[in-house]
Short mmCIF file of C-alpha atoms and ligand atoms in Angstrom, two decimals:
data_model
loop_
_atom_site.label_atom_id
_atom_site.label_comp_id
_atom_site.label_asym_id
_atom_site.label_seq_id
_atom_site.Cartn_x
_atom_site.Cartn_y
_atom_site.Cartn_z
CA UNK M 1 0.00 0.00 0.00
CA UNK M 2 1.36 3.36 -0.98
CA UNK M 3 1.30 5.42 2.19
CA UNK M 4 1.80 9.17 2.18
CA UNK M 5 5.47 10.00 2.74
CA UNK M 6 4.93 11.60 6.10
CA UNK M 7 3.00 11.03 9.26
CA UNK M 8 2.92 7.26 9.28
CA UNK M 9 1.75 6.21 12.73
CA UNK M 10 5.04 4.73 13.86
CA UNK M 11 4.41 6.00 17.36
CA UNK M 12 1.31 6.47 19.41
CA UNK M 13 1.49 9.95 20.83
CA UNK M 14 -2.01 10.52 22.18
CA UNK M 15 -1.03 11.31 25.75
CA UNK M 16 2.35 12.70 26.84
CA UNK M 17 2.53 13.12 30.60
CA UNK M 18 5.02 15.59 32.05
CA UNK M 19 6.58 14.38 35.29
CA UNK M 20 8.80 16.73 37.32
CA UNK M 21 12.09 14.84 37.73
CA UNK M 22 12.43 16.03 41.34
CA UNK M 23 9.07 14.59 42.40
CA UNK M 24 9.87 11.06 43.62
CA UNK M 25 6.21 10.10 44.13
CA UNK M 26 5.27 11.24 40.65
CA UNK M 27 8.26 9.42 39.14
CA UNK M 28 7.26 6.20 40.86
CA UNK M 29 3.65 6.61 39.84
CA UNK M 30 4.52 7.33 36.20
CA UNK M 31 5.59 3.71 35.70
CA UNK M 32 2.01 2.56 36.39
CA UNK M 33 0.15 4.98 34.12
CA UNK M 34 -1.53 4.38 30.77
CA UNK M 35 0.00 7.30 28.83
CA UNK M 36 1.78 6.84 25.49
CA UNK M 37 4.85 8.81 26.54
CA UNK M 38 6.37 10.18 29.69
CA UNK M 39 8.22 13.49 29.53
CA UNK M 40 10.60 13.62 32.48
CA UNK M 41 11.02 17.33 33.10
CA UNK M 42 14.30 18.92 34.13
CA UNK M 43 13.23 22.40 33.02
CA UNK M 44 10.44 24.62 34.31
CA UNK M 45 9.06 22.30 36.98
CA UNK M 46 12.48 22.10 38.69
CA UNK M 47 13.98 25.01 40.68
CA UNK M 48 17.53 26.04 39.69
CA UNK M 49 18.99 24.76 42.98
CA UNK M 50 17.37 21.35 42.43
CA UNK M 51 18.63 20.69 38.87
CA UNK M 52 21.54 18.44 39.90
CA UNK M 53 19.31 16.40 42.21
CA UNK M 54 16.77 16.05 39.38
CA UNK M 55 19.40 14.72 36.93
CA UNK M 56 20.60 12.19 39.50
CA UNK M 57 17.03 11.06 40.14
CA UNK M 58 16.48 10.50 36.41
CA UNK M 59 19.69 8.54 35.97
CA UNK M 60 18.59 6.22 38.80
CA UNK M 61 15.06 6.01 37.41
CA UNK M 62 16.18 5.08 33.88
CA UNK M 63 18.59 2.46 35.24
CA UNK M 64 15.64 0.60 36.76
CA UNK M 65 13.09 1.31 34.04
CA UNK M 66 11.16 -1.42 32.20
CA UNK M 67 11.10 -0.25 28.58
CA UNK M 68 9.49 -3.30 27.02
CA UNK M 69 5.97 -1.93 26.62
CA UNK M 70 6.66 0.39 23.68
CA UNK M 71 5.90 3.60 25.53
CA UNK M 72 8.27 6.46 24.82
CA UNK M 73 10.45 7.93 27.54
CA UNK M 74 11.48 11.52 26.87
CA UNK M 75 13.73 13.93 28.81
CA UNK M 76 12.93 17.62 28.66
CA UNK M 77 16.20 19.42 29.23
CA UNK M 78 17.12 23.02 30.05
CA UNK M 79 18.13 25.52 27.34
CA UNK M 80 21.57 24.73 25.93
CA UNK M 81 22.70 28.35 26.31
CA UNK M 82 22.10 28.26 30.08
CA UNK M 83 24.03 26.70 32.97
CA UNK M 84 22.25 23.33 32.96
CA UNK M 85 21.65 22.39 29.34
CA UNK M 86 24.96 20.63 28.67
CA UNK M 87 24.84 18.80 31.99
CA UNK M 88 21.36 17.62 31.02
CA UNK M 89 22.71 16.31 27.69
CA UNK M 90 25.41 14.39 29.59
CA UNK M 91 22.67 12.90 31.74
CA UNK M 92 20.72 12.02 28.59
CA UNK M 93 23.74 10.10 27.28
CA UNK M 94 23.54 7.94 30.39
CA UNK M 95 19.77 7.55 30.35
CA UNK M 96 19.40 7.13 26.57
CA UNK M 97 15.77 8.26 26.46
CA UNK M 98 13.81 7.76 23.23
CA UNK M 99 13.93 11.52 22.72
CA UNK M 100 15.29 14.73 24.22
CA UNK M 101 12.74 17.56 24.24
CA UNK M 102 14.42 20.92 23.64
CA UNK M 103 12.71 23.85 25.41
CA UNK M 104 12.25 27.40 24.12
CA UNK M 105 13.59 26.61 20.67
CA UNK M 106 13.86 29.84 18.68
CA UNK M 107 15.38 28.72 15.38
CA UNK M 108 16.97 25.80 13.51
CA UNK M 109 20.32 26.48 15.22
CA UNK M 110 18.86 25.16 18.47
CA UNK M 111 18.08 21.81 16.86
CA UNK M 112 21.42 21.65 15.06
CA UNK M 113 23.36 22.42 18.26
CA UNK M 114 21.82 19.44 20.03
CA UNK M 115 22.18 17.16 16.99
CA UNK M 116 25.87 18.13 16.64
CA UNK M 117 26.46 17.52 20.34
CA UNK M 118 25.16 13.95 20.06
CA UNK M 119 27.20 13.35 16.89
CA UNK M 120 30.37 14.57 18.57
CA UNK M 121 29.60 12.36 21.56
CA UNK M 122 29.52 9.41 19.16
CA UNK M 123 25.78 8.96 19.67
CA UNK M 124 24.53 9.43 16.14
CA UNK M 125 21.85 6.85 16.73
CA UNK M 126 21.13 8.26 20.19
CA UNK M 127 17.91 9.99 21.25
CA UNK M 128 15.68 11.67 18.69
CA UNK M 129 15.03 15.38 19.18
CA UNK M 130 11.68 16.96 19.94
CA UNK M 131 11.17 20.72 20.01
CA UNK M 132 8.97 22.83 22.28
CA UNK M 133 7.26 25.47 20.15
CA UNK M 134 6.62 28.08 22.82
CA UNK M 135 8.36 31.32 21.86
CA UNK M 136 7.32 34.09 19.48
CA UNK M 137 10.60 33.56 17.61
CA UNK M 138 9.79 29.88 17.05
CA UNK M 139 6.48 30.85 15.45
CA UNK M 140 8.29 33.21 13.08
CA UNK M 141 10.83 30.49 12.21
CA UNK M 142 8.52 27.48 12.09
CA UNK M 143 9.34 26.38 8.57
CA UNK M 144 13.12 26.53 9.01
CA UNK M 145 12.89 24.68 12.33
CA UNK M 146 10.69 21.99 10.82
CA UNK M 147 13.03 21.71 7.82
CA UNK M 148 15.82 20.44 10.11
CA UNK M 149 13.58 17.39 10.47
CA UNK M 150 14.43 16.54 6.87
CA UNK M 151 18.11 17.43 6.92
CA UNK M 152 19.09 15.71 10.16
CA UNK M 153 18.31 12.15 9.14
CA UNK M 154 15.00 12.12 10.94
CA UNK M 155 16.54 13.05 14.27
CA UNK M 156 13.88 15.74 14.81
CA UNK M 157 10.50 14.06 14.78
CA UNK M 158 8.03 15.90 16.96
CA UNK M 159 6.86 19.41 17.86
CA UNK M 160 5.20 20.02 21.22
CA UNK M 161 3.34 23.31 21.64
CA UNK M 162 3.88 25.20 24.91
CA UNK M 163 1.17 27.79 25.43
CA UNK M 164 2.03 28.82 28.98
CA UNK M 165 5.32 30.31 27.81
CA UNK M 166 3.83 31.65 24.57
CA UNK M 167 1.02 33.45 26.41
CA UNK M 168 3.49 34.86 28.91
CA UNK M 169 5.73 36.24 26.18
CA UNK M 170 3.03 37.54 23.84
CA UNK M 171 0.19 38.56 26.12
CA UNK M 172 -2.33 36.46 24.19
CA UNK M 173 -5.24 35.83 26.56
CA UNK M 174 -6.02 32.48 28.17
CA UNK M 175 -9.65 32.07 27.06
CA UNK M 176 -11.68 28.87 26.78
CA UNK M 177 -11.75 27.76 23.15
CA UNK M 178 -8.40 29.51 22.54
CA UNK M 179 -9.86 31.92 19.93
CA UNK M 180 -6.67 33.94 19.39
CA UNK M 181 -4.33 30.97 19.59
CA UNK M 182 -6.06 28.72 17.05
CA UNK M 183 -4.50 30.49 14.04
CA UNK M 184 -1.03 29.98 15.53
CA UNK M 185 -1.74 26.38 16.52
CA UNK M 186 -2.78 25.60 12.95
CA UNK M 187 0.46 27.08 11.64
CA UNK M 188 2.38 24.72 13.89
CA UNK M 189 0.38 21.75 12.59
CA UNK M 190 0.94 22.71 8.96
CA UNK M 191 4.69 23.37 9.42
CA UNK M 192 5.12 20.02 11.15
CA UNK M 193 3.22 18.08 8.49
CA UNK M 194 5.11 19.75 5.64
CA UNK M 195 8.24 18.09 7.02
CA UNK M 196 6.77 14.80 8.21
CA UNK M 197 6.84 15.61 11.92
CA UNK M 198 4.38 14.59 14.59
CA UNK M 199 2.78 17.47 16.47
CA UNK M 200 1.41 17.56 20.00
CA UNK M 201 -0.93 20.11 21.56
CA UNK M 202 -0.17 22.11 24.70
CA UNK M 203 -1.06 21.32 28.33
CA UNK M 204 -4.41 22.21 29.92
CA UNK M 205 -3.59 23.67 33.33
CA UNK M 206 -6.91 23.27 35.14
CA UNK M 207 -6.67 19.55 35.88
CA UNK M 208 -9.86 19.55 37.98
CA UNK M 209 -11.93 20.69 34.96
CA UNK M 210 -12.61 17.45 33.08
CA UNK M 211 -15.22 18.96 30.73
CA UNK M 212 -12.85 21.76 29.76
CA UNK M 213 -10.09 19.24 29.13
CA UNK M 214 -12.30 16.98 27.00
CA UNK M 215 -13.38 19.96 24.89
CA UNK M 216 -9.79 21.09 24.38
CA UNK M 217 -8.68 17.56 23.47
CA UNK M 218 -11.44 17.35 20.86
CA UNK M 219 -10.44 20.73 19.50
CA UNK M 220 -6.81 19.61 19.26
CA UNK M 221 -7.82 16.45 17.40
CA UNK M 222 -9.92 18.50 14.97
CA UNK M 223 -6.95 20.78 14.31
CA UNK M 224 -4.87 17.76 13.34
CA UNK M 225 -2.71 17.24 16.42
CA UNK M 226 -1.51 13.71 17.25
CA UNK M 227 -2.02 14.12 20.97
CA UNK M 228 -1.75 16.35 23.99
CA UNK M 229 0.92 17.09 26.56
CA UNK M 230 -0.50 16.52 30.04
CA UNK M 231 0.34 17.58 33.57
CA UNK M 232 -1.69 15.20 35.74
CA UNK M 233 -2.55 11.48 35.66
CA UNK M 234 -6.27 12.35 35.74
CA UNK M 235 -5.90 13.80 32.23
CA UNK M 236 -4.63 10.65 30.50
CA UNK M 237 -7.93 8.93 29.72
CA UNK M 238 -9.43 12.02 28.05
CA UNK M 239 -6.43 12.40 25.75
CA UNK M 240 -6.27 8.69 24.87
CA UNK M 241 -9.95 8.86 24.05
CA UNK M 242 -9.96 12.05 21.97
CA UNK M 243 -6.83 11.12 19.99
CA UNK M 244 -7.74 7.44 19.69
CA UNK M 245 -9.86 5.65 17.09
CA UNK M 246 -13.57 5.14 17.79
CA UNK M 247 -15.32 1.95 16.74
CA UNK M 248 -17.36 3.95 14.23
CA UNK M 249 -14.19 5.43 12.70
CA UNK M 250 -12.58 2.00 12.47
CA UNK M 251 -15.70 0.50 10.88
CA UNK M 252 -15.83 3.27 8.29
CA UNK M 253 -12.13 2.83 7.50
CA UNK M 254 -12.59 -0.92 7.04
CA UNK M 255 -15.53 -0.29 4.69
CA UNK M 256 -13.52 2.15 2.57
CA UNK M 257 -10.54 -0.20 2.26
CA UNK M 258 -12.87 -3.11 1.44
CA UNK M 259 -14.76 -1.10 -1.18
CA UNK M 260 -11.57 -0.35 -3.11
CA UNK M 261 -10.57 -4.00 -3.22
CA UNK M 262 -14.03 -5.18 -4.34
CA UNK M 263 -13.84 -6.73 -7.88
CA UNK M 264 -16.14 -4.10 -9.43
CA UNK M 265 -13.87 -1.28 -8.18
CA UNK M 266 -10.49 -2.64 -9.19
CA UNK M 267 -8.71 -0.05 -11.32
CA UNK M 268 -10.85 2.84 -10.10
CA UNK M 269 -9.43 5.94 -8.42
CA UNK M 270 -12.76 7.27 -7.24
CA UNK M 271 -15.92 5.45 -6.20
CA UNK M 272 -19.39 6.05 -4.81
CA UNK M 273 -20.04 4.73 -1.30
CA UNK M 274 -23.65 5.39 -0.26
CA UNK M 275 -23.84 8.71 -2.06
CA UNK M 276 -20.43 9.99 -1.04
CA UNK M 277 -17.36 10.43 -3.22
CA UNK M 278 -14.48 8.36 -1.91
CA UNK M 279 -11.08 8.63 -3.52
CA UNK M 280 -7.98 6.46 -3.34
CA UNK M 281 -6.48 9.04 -0.96
CA UNK M 282 -9.28 8.28 1.49
CA UNK M 283 -8.33 4.62 1.36
CA UNK M 284 -4.74 5.60 2.25
CA UNK M 285 -6.06 7.72 5.12
CA UNK M 286 -8.22 4.79 6.23
CA UNK M 287 -5.22 2.41 6.18
CA UNK M 288 -3.29 4.82 8.36
CA UNK M 289 -6.14 5.07 10.83
CA UNK M 290 -6.35 1.27 11.00
CA UNK M 291 -2.59 1.13 11.60
CA UNK M 292 -3.08 3.44 14.55
CA UNK M 293 -5.97 1.29 15.83
CA UNK M 294 -3.65 -1.74 15.68
CA UNK M 295 -1.03 0.09 17.72
CA UNK M 296 -3.67 1.02 20.30
CA UNK M 297 -4.79 -2.60 20.57
CA UNK M 298 -1.20 -3.79 20.94
CA UNK M 299 -0.66 -1.22 23.68
CA UNK M 300 -3.73 -2.47 25.55
CA UNK M 301 -2.28 -5.99 25.55
CA UNK M 302 1.21 -4.88 26.69
N1 LIG F 1 3.01 12.64 37.01
C1 LIG F 1 2.89 11.55 37.78
N2 LIG F 1 2.18 11.54 38.93
C2 LIG F 1 1.57 12.68 39.27
C3 LIG F 1 1.65 13.84 38.48
C4 LIG F 1 2.41 13.80 37.31
N3 LIG F 1 2.54 14.86 36.52
N4 LIG F 1 0.90 14.81 39.07
C5 LIG F 1 0.38 14.29 40.18
N5 LIG F 1 0.78 13.00 40.30
C6 LIG F 1 0.44 12.05 41.35
C7 LIG F 1 0.72 12.62 42.72
O1 LIG F 1 2.07 12.35 43.08
C8 LIG F 1 -0.25 11.87 43.56
O2 LIG F 1 0.27 10.55 43.74
P1 LIG F 1 0.20 9.83 45.17
O3 LIG F 1 -1.27 9.54 45.34
O4 LIG F 1 1.05 8.62 45.00
O5 LIG F 1 0.73 10.82 46.14
C9 LIG F 1 -1.47 11.74 42.67
O6 LIG F 1 -0.97 11.85 41.34
C10 LIG F 1 -2.52 12.81 42.89
O7 LIG F 1 -1.92 14.08 42.74
P2 LIG F 1 -2.68 15.41 43.25
O8 LIG F 1 -2.68 15.48 44.74
O9 LIG F 1 -4.01 15.48 42.57
O10 LIG F 1 -1.80 16.56 42.66
P3 LIG F 1 -0.53 17.28 43.32
O11 LIG F 1 -1.03 18.41 44.16
O12 LIG F 1 0.35 16.27 43.96
O13 LIG F 1 0.22 17.85 42.05
C11 LIG F 1 0.71 19.35 40.30
C12 LIG F 1 -0.38 18.83 41.22
C13 LIG F 1 0.12 20.27 39.27
C14 LIG F 1 1.77 20.13 41.13
C15 LIG F 1 1.36 18.12 39.61
O14 LIG F 1 0.33 17.44 38.94
C16 LIG F 1 2.51 18.41 38.68
O15 LIG F 1 3.62 18.70 39.13
N6 LIG F 1 2.32 18.26 37.36
C17 LIG F 1 3.34 18.36 36.36
C18 LIG F 1 3.89 19.77 36.24
C19 LIG F 1 4.87 19.88 35.12
O16 LIG F 1 5.47 18.90 34.69
N7 LIG F 1 5.07 21.11 34.58
C20 LIG F 1 5.95 21.32 33.46
C21 LIG F 1 5.27 21.05 32.16
S1 LIG F 1 3.99 22.19 31.81
MG1 LIG F 2 7.76 26.01 28.68
#
């Protein structure tokens, strides 16, 4: 089957839980949770005087970690131009997470600096790089940042939007429905897709508001995001649900794929299914959705 060149569902990234690396209870709990990825945070959730302790805690945690279930383990480091960034990269060499999440990226040079560091450390096949898109500069430079995803041998493979920092820097209001942020969020989605990157929506701070979270997850899915970054275990189910595959969606996808392989439709690029035009591209989209459903079922068994 000829899949589109980008965005094959190699990874489930419905729910990415941030866990402050200094919080021992949260670290322990993270191993028991049903999220697709854990983002161990060394950056904003850790005070400057606790950074060294946080790195040590992560090194110990990774040494004992069971990584057989296919979930991704990601380290969010501090900016490389500050006092902790390089120490965090050293820690990442020991932990060998699936990815290192770079904070406050402002241009392609931030991705290249981290990629070069791993190359020079002899870790060319080391962690992939993910980028926080959370500064005004990053929004201006989206296409050149995303382009490094093509030129660095696939090392960059995911954008994660950070609205707390973006709102702080720009003054854009925090309003339910995110009316003034939606145009920017869509630009991030489009820039990511143009270069074959996954793209993950920002955190929802009010973890007691489950209706608000569900609405924002749905909105993120409709905008094209692969999943949502989360701050609390209580948010995982809503994200898995909104960014998952419903039975109705799976049934429709199966019907589309089946229709194209029916004898009367062989050799056709466009067909009529119950009064709706369905093209070959919809069959490709359906195959991708079914691939994601398979991954979700495998994860449930793990
Ligand atoms: N990861 C794993 N476990 C978490 C967690 C997280 N992000 N947030 C809370 N928990 C755990 C708590 O440790 C507690 O476990 P316990 O029952 O074993 O003690 C349980 O979930 C219930 O937590 P609760 O009392 O509801 O919340 P809290 O007051 O302990 O923590 C926050 C609230 C917001 C401080 C906390 O959720 C947090 O630090 N979130 C992540 C913040 C972050 O990473 N920010 C940077 C990215 S934006
Ligand atoms: Mg941030």
